[in-house]
mmCIF file with all atom_site columns, C-alpha atoms in Angstrom:
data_model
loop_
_atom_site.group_PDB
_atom_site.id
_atom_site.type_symbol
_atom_site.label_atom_id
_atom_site.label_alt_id
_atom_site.label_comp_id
_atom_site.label_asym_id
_atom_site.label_entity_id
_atom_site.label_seq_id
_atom_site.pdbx_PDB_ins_code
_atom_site.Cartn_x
_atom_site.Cartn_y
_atom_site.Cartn_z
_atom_site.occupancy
_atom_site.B_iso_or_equiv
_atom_site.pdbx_formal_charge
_atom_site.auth_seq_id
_atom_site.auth_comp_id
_atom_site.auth_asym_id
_atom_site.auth_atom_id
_atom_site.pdbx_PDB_model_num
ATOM 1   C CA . UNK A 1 1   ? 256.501 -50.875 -229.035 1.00 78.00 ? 1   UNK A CA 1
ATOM 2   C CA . UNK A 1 2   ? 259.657 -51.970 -227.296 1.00 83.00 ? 2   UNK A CA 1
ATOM 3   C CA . UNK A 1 3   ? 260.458 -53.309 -223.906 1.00 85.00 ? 3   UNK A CA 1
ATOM 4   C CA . UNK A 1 4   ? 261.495 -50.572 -221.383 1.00 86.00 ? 4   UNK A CA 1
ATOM 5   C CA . UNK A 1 5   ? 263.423 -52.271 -218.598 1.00 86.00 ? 5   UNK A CA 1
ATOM 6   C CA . UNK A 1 6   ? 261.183 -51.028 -215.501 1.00 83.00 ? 6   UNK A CA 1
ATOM 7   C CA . UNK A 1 7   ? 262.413 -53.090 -213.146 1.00 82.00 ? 7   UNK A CA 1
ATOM 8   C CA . UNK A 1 8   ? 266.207 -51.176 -212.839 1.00 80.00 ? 8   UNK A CA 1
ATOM 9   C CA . UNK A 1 9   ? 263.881 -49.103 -210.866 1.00 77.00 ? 9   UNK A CA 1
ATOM 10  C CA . UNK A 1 10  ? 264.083 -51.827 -208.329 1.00 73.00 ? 10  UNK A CA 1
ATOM 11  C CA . UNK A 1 11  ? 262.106 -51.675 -204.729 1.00 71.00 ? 11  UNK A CA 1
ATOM 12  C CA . UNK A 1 12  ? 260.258 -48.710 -204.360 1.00 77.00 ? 12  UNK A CA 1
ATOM 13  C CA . UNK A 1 13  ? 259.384 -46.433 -200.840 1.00 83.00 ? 13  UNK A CA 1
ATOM 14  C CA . UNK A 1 14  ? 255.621 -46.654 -200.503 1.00 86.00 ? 14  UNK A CA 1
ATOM 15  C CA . UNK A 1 15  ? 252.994 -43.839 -198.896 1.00 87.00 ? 15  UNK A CA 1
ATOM 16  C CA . UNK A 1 16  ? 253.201 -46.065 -195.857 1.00 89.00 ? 16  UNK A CA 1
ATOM 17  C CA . UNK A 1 17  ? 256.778 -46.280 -195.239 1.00 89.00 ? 17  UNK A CA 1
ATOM 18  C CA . UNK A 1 18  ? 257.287 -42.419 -196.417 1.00 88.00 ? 18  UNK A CA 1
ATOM 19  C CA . UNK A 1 19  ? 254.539 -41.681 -193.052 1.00 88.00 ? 19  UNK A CA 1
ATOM 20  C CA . UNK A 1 20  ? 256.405 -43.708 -190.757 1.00 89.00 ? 20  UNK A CA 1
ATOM 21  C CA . UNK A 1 21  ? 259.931 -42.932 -191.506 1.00 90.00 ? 21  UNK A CA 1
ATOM 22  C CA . UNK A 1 22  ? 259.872 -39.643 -193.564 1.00 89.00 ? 22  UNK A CA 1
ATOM 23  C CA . UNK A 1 23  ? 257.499 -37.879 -190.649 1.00 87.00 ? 23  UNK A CA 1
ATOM 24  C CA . UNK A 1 24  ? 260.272 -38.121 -188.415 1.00 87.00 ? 24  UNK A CA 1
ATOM 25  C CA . UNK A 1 25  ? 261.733 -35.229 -190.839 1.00 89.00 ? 25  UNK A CA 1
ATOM 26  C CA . UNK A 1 26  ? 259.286 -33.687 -192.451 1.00 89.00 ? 26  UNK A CA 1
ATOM 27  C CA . UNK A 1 27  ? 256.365 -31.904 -190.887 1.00 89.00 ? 27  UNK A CA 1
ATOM 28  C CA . UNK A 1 28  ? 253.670 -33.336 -193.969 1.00 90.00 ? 28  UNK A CA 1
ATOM 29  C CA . UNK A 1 29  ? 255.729 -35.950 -195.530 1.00 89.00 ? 29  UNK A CA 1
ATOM 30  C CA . UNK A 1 30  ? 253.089 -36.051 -198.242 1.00 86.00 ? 30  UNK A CA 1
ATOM 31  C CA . UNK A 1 31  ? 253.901 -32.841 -199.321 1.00 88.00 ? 31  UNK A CA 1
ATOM 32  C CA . UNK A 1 32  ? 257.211 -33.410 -200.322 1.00 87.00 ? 32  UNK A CA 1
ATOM 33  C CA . UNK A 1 33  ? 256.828 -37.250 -201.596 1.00 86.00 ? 33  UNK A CA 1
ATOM 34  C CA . UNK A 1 34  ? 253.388 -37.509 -203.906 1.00 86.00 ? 34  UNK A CA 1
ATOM 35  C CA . UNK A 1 35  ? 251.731 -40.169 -205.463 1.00 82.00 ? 35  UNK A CA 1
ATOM 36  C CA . UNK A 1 36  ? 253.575 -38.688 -208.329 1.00 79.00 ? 36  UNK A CA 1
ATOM 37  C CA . UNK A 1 37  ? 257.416 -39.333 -206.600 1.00 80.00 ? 37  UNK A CA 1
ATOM 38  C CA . UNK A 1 38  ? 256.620 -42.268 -205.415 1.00 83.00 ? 38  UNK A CA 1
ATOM 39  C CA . UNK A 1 39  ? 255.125 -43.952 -208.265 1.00 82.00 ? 39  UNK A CA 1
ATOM 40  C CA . UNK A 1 40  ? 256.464 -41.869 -211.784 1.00 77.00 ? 40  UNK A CA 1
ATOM 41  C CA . UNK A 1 41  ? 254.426 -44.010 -213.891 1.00 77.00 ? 41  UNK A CA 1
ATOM 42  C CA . UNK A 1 42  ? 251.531 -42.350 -213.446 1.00 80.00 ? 42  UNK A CA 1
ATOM 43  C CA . UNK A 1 43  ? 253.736 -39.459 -215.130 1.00 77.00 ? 43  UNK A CA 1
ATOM 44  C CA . UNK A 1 44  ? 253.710 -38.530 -218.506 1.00 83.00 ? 44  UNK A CA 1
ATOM 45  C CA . UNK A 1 45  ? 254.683 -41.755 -219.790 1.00 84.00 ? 45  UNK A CA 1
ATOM 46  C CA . UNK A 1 46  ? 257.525 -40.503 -222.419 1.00 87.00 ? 46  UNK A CA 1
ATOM 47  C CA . UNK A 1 47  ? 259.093 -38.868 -219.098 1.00 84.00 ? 47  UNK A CA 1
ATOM 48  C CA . UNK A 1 48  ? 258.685 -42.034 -217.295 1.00 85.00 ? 48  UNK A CA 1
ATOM 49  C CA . UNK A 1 49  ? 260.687 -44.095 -220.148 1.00 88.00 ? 49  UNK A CA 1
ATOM 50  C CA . UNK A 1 50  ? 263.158 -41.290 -221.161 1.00 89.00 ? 50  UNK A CA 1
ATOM 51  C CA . UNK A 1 51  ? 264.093 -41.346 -217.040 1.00 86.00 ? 51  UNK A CA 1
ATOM 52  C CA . UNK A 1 52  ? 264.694 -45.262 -217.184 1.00 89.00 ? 52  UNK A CA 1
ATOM 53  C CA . UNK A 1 53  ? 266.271 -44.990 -220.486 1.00 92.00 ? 53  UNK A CA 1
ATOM 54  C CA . UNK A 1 54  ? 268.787 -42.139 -218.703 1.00 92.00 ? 54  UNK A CA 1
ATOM 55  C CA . UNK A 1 55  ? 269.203 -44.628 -215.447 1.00 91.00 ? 55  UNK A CA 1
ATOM 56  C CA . UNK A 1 56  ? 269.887 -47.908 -217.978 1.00 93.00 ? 56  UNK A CA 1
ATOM 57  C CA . UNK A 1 57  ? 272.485 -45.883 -219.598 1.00 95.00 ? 57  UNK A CA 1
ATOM 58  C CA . UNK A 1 58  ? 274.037 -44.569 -216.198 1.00 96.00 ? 58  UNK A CA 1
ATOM 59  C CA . UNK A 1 59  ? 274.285 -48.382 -215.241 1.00 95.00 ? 59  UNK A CA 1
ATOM 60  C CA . UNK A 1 60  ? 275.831 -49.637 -218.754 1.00 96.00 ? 60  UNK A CA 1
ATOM 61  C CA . UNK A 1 61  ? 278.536 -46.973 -217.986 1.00 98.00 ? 61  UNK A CA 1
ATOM 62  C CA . UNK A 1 62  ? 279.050 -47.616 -214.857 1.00 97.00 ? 62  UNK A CA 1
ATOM 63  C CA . UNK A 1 63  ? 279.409 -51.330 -215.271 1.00 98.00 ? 63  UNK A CA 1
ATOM 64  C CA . UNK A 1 64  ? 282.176 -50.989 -218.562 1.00 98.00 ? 64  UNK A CA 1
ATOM 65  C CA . UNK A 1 65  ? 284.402 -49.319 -215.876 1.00 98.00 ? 65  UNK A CA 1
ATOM 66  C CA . UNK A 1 66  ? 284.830 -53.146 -214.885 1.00 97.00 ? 66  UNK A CA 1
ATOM 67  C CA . UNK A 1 67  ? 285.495 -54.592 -218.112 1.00 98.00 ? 67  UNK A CA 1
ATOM 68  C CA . UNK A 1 68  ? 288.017 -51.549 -218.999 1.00 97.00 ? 68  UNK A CA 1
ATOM 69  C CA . UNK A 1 69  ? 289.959 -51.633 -215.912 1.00 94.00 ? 69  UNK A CA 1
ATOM 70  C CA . UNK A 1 70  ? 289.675 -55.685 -215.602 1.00 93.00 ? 70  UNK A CA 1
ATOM 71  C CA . UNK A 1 71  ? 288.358 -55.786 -212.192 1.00 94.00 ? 71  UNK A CA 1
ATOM 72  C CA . UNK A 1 72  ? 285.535 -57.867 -214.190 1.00 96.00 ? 72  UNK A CA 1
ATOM 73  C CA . UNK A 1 73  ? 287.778 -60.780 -213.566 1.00 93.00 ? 73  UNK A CA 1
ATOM 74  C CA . UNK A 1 74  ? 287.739 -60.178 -209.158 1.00 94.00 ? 74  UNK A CA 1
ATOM 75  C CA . UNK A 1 75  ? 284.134 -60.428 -209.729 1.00 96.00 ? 75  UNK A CA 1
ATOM 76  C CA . UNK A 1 76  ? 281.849 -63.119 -207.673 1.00 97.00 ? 76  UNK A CA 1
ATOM 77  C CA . UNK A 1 77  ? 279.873 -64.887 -210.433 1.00 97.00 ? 77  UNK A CA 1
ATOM 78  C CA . UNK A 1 78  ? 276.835 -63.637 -210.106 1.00 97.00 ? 78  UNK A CA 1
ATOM 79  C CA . UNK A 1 79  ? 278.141 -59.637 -209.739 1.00 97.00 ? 79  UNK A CA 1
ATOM 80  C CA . UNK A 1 80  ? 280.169 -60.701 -212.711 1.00 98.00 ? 80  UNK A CA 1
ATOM 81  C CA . UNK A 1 81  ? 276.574 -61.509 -214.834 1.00 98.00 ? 81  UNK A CA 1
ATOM 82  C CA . UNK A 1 82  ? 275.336 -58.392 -213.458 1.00 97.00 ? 82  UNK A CA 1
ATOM 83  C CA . UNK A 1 83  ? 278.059 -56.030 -214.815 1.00 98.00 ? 83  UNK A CA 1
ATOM 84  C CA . UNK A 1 84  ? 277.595 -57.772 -218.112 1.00 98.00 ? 84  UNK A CA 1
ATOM 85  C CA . UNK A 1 85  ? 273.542 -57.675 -218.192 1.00 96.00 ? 85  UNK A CA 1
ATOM 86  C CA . UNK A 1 86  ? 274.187 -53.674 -216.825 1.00 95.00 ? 86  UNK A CA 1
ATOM 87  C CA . UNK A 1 87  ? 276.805 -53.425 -219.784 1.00 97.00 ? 87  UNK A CA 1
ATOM 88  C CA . UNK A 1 88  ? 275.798 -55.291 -222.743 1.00 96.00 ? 88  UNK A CA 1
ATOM 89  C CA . UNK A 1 89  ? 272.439 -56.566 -222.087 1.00 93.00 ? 89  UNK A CA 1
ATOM 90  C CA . UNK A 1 90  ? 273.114 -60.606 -221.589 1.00 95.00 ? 90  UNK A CA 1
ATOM 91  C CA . UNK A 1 91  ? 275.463 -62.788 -220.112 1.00 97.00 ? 91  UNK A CA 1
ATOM 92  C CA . UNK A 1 92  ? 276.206 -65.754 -222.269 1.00 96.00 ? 92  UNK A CA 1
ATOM 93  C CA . UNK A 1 93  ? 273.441 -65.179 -224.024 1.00 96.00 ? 93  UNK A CA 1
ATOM 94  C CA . UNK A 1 94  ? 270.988 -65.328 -220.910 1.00 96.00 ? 94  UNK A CA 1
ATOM 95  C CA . UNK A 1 95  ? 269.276 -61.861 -219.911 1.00 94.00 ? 95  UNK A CA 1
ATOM 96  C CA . UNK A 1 96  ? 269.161 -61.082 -216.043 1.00 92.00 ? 96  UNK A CA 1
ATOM 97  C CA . UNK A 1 97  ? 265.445 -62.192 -215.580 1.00 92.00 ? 97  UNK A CA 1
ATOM 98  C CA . UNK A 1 98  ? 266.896 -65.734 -217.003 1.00 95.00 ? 98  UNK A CA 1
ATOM 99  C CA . UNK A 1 99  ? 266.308 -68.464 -214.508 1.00 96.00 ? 99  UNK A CA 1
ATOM 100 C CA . UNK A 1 100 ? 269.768 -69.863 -214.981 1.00 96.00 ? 100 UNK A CA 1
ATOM 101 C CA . UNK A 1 101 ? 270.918 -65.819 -213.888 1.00 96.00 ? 101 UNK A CA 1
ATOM 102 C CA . UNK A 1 102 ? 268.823 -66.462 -211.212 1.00 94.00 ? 102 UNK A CA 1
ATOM 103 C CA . UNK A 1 103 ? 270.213 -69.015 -209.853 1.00 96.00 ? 103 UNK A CA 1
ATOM 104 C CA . UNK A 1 104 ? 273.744 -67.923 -209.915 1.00 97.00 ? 104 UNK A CA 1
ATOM 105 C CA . UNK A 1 105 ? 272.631 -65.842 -206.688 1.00 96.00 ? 105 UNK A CA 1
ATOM 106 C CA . UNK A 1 106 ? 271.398 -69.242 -204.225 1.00 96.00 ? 106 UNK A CA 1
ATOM 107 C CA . UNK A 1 107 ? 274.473 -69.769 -201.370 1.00 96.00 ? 107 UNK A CA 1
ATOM 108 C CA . UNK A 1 108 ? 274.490 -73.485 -202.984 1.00 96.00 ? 108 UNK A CA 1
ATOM 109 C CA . UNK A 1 109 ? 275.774 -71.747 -206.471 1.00 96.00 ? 109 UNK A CA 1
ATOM 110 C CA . UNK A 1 110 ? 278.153 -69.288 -205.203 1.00 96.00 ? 110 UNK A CA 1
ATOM 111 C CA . UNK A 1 111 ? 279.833 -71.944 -202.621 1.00 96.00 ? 111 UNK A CA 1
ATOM 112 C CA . UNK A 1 112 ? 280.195 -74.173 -205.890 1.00 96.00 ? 112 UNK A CA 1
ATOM 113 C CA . UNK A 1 113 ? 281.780 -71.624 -207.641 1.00 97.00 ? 113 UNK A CA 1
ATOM 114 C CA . UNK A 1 114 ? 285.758 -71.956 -208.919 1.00 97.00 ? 114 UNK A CA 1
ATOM 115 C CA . UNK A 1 115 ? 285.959 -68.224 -207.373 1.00 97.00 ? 115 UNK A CA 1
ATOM 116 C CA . UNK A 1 116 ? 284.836 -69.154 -204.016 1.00 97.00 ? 116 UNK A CA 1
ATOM 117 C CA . UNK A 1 117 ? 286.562 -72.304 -204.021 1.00 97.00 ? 117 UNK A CA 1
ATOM 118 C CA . UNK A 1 118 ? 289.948 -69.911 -204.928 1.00 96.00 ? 118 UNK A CA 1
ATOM 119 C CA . UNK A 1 119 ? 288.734 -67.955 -201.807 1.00 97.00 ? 119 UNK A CA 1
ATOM 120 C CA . UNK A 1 120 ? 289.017 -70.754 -199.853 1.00 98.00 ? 120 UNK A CA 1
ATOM 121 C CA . UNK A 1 121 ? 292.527 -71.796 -200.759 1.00 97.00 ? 121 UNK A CA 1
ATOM 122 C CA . UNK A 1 122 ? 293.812 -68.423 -200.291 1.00 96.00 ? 122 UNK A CA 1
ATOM 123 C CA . UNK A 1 123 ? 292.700 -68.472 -196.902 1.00 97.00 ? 123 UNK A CA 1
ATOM 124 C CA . UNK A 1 124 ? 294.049 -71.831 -196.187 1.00 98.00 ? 124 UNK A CA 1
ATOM 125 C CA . UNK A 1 125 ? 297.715 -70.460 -197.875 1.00 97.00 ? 125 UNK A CA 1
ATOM 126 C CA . UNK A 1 126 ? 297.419 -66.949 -195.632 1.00 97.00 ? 126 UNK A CA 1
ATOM 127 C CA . UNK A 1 127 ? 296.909 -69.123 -192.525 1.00 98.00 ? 127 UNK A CA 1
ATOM 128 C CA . UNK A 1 128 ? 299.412 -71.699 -193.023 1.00 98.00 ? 128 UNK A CA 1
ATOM 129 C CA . UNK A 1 129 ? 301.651 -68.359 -193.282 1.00 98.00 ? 129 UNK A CA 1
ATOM 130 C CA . UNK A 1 130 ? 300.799 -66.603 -190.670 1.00 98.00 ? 130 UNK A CA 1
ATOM 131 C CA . UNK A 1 131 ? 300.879 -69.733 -188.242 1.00 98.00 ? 131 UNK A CA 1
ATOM 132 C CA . UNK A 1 132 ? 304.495 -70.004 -189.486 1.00 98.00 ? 132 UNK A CA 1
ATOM 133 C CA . UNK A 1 133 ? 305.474 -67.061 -189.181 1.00 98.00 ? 133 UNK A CA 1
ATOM 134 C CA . UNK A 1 134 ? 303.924 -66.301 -185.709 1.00 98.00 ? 134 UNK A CA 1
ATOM 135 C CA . UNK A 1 135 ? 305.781 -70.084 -184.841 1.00 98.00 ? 135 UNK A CA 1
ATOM 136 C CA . UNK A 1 136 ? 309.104 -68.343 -185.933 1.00 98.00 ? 136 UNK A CA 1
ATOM 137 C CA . UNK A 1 137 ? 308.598 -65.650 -184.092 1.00 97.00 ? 137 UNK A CA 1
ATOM 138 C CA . UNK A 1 138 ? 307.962 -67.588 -180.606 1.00 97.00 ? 138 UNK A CA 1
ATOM 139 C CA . UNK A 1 139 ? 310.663 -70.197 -181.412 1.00 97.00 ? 139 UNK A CA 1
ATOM 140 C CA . UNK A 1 140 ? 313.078 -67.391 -181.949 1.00 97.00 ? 140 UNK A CA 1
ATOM 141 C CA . UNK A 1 141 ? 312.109 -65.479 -178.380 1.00 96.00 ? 141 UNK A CA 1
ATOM 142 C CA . UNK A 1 142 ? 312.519 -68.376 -177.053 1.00 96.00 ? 142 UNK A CA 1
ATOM 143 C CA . UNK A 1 143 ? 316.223 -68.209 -177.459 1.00 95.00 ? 143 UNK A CA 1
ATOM 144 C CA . UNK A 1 144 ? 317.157 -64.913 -177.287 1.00 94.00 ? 144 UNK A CA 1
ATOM 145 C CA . UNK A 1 145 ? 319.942 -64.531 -174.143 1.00 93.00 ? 145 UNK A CA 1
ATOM 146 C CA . UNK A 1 146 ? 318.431 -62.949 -170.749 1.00 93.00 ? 146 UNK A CA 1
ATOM 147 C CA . UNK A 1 147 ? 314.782 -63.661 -171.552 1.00 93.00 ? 147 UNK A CA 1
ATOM 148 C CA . UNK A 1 148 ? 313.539 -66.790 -169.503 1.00 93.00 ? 148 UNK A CA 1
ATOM 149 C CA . UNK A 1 149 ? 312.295 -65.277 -166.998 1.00 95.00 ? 149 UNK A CA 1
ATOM 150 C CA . UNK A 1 150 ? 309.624 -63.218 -169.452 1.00 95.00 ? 150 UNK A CA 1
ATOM 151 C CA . UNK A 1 151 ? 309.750 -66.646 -172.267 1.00 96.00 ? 151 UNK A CA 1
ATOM 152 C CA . UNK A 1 152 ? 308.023 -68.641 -168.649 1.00 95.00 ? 152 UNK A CA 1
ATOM 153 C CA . UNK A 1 153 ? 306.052 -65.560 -167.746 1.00 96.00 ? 153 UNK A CA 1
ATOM 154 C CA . UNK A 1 154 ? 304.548 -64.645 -170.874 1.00 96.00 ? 154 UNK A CA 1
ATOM 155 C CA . UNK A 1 155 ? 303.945 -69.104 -171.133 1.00 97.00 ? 155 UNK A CA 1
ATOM 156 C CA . UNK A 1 156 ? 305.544 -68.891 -174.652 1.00 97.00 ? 156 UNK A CA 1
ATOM 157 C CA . UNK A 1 157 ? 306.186 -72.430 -174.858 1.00 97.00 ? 157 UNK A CA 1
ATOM 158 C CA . UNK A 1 158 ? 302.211 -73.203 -174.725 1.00 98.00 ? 158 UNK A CA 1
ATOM 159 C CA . UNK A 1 159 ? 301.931 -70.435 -177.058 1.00 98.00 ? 159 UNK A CA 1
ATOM 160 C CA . UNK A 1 160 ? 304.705 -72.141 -179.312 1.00 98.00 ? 160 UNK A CA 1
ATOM 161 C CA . UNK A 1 161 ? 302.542 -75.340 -178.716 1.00 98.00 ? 161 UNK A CA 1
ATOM 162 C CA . UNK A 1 162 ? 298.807 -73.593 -179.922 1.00 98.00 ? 162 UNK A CA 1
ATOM 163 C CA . UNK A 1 163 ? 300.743 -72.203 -182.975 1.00 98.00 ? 163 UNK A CA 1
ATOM 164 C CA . UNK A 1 164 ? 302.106 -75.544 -184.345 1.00 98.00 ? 164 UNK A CA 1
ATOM 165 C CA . UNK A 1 165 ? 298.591 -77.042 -183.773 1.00 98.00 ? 165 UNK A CA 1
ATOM 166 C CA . UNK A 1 166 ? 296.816 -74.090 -185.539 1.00 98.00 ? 166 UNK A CA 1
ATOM 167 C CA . UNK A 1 167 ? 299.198 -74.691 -188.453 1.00 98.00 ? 167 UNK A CA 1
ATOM 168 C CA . UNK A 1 168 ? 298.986 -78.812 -188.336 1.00 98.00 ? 168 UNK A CA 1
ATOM 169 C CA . UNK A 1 169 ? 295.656 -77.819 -188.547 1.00 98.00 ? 169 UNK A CA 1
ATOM 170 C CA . UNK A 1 170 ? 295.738 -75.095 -191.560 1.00 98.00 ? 170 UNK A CA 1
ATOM 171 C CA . UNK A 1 171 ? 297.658 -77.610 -193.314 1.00 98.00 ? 171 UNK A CA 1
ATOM 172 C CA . UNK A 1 172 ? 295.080 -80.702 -193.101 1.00 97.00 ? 172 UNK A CA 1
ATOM 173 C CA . UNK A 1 173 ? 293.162 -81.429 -196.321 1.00 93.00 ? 173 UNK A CA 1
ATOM 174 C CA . UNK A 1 174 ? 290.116 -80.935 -193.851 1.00 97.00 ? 174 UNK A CA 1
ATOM 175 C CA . UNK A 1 175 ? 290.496 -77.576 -193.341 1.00 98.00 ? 175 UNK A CA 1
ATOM 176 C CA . UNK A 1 176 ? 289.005 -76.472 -196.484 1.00 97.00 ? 176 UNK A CA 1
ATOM 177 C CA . UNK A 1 177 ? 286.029 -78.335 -195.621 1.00 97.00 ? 177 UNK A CA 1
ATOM 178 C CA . UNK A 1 178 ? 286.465 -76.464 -192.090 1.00 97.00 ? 178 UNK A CA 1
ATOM 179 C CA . UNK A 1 179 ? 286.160 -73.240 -193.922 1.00 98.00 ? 179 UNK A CA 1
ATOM 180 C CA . UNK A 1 180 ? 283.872 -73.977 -196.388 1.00 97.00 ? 180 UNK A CA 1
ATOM 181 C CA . UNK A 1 181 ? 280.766 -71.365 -195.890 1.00 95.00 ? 181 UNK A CA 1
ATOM 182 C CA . UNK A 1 182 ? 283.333 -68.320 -194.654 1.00 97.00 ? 182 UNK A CA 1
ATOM 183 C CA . UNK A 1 183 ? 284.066 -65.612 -196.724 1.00 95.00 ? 183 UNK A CA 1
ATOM 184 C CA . UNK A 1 184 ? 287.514 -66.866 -197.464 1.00 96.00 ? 184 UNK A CA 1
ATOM 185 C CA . UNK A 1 185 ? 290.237 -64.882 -197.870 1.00 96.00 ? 185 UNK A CA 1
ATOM 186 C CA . UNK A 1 186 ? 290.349 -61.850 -201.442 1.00 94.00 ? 186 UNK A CA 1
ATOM 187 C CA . UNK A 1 187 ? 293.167 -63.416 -203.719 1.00 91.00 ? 187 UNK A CA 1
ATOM 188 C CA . UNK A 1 188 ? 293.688 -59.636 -205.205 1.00 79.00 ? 188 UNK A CA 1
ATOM 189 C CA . UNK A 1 189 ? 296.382 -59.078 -202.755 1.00 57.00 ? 189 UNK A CA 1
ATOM 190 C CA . UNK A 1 190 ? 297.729 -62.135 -202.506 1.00 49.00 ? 190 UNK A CA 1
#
């Protein structure tokens, strides 16, 4: 025999959630989602592994669109192991039921990770920017002719004020630890 990778089949809908959910559009829910939908193993068995065969095959071509295009490389690391399981089977020699695989998907792993530390500083560089820029702007209101009365009304010099803070603070060492669990910011466009 050979192994046939079942479990790209993933959760499954059971009787029970077809009744409760499905009977809201169908009249006999049953009807339309048998034992034999919702569980094709019970199939003839050469159907059952010529369908996962077809679905493993979808996946592998799915996932080289990554590795031909390079967006393989944007990849968090545990999508990245995925794409190469879906595409060639392993990653680094480890198969996707690998513990080590595994493990790449726990917050502690991913926050460890050089591509969500990268997040992080790209975030840090995009605020220090925009703080600058919006303290540019403000400073620069400030002293364009005929507009005190709206630079007092619109209280730009507390705005001015909040600005340089926000960027004293973007620009502290800290602040990475400040941002540290966030999504960051996507270096793609940077």
């Amino acid at each position: 025999g050979r192994a046939v990778p079942a479990s790209r089949l993933g959760y499954r809908i059971t009787h029970n959630f077809v009744i409760k959910y499905f009977g809201r559009v169908f009249d006999n829910p049953s009807a339309v989602f048998t034992k034999e939908i919702l569980k094709p193993e019970v199939q003839d068995l050469g159907v059952y592994v010529d369908g996962i065969e077809n679905l493993v095959d979808a996946q592998r071509k799915s996932a080289l669109l990554y590795f031909e295009d390079g967006t393989i490389e944007d990849a968090c690391p545990p999508l990245k192991a995925v794409l190469h399981c879906m595409a060639y089977g392993h990653y680094n020699g480890k198969i996707i039921a690998d513990p080590e695989i595994r493990e790449m998907f726990t917050r502690e792993e991913l926050i460890s990770s050089d591509w969500y530390q990268k997040r992080l500083l790209t975030k840090q560089l995009r605020d220090i920017g925009h703080w600058e820029k919006s303290t540019k702007i403000l400073e620069d209101f400030v002293q364009k002719p005929g507009y005190s009365l709206e630079v007092n009304r619109l209280q730009i010099a507390e705005r001015i004020e909040m600005a340089r803070k926000q960027l004293e603070r973007a620009k502290n060492p800290k602040y990475l630890d400040a941002i540290n669990g966030t999504i960051g910011a996507d270096p793609i466009h940077s």
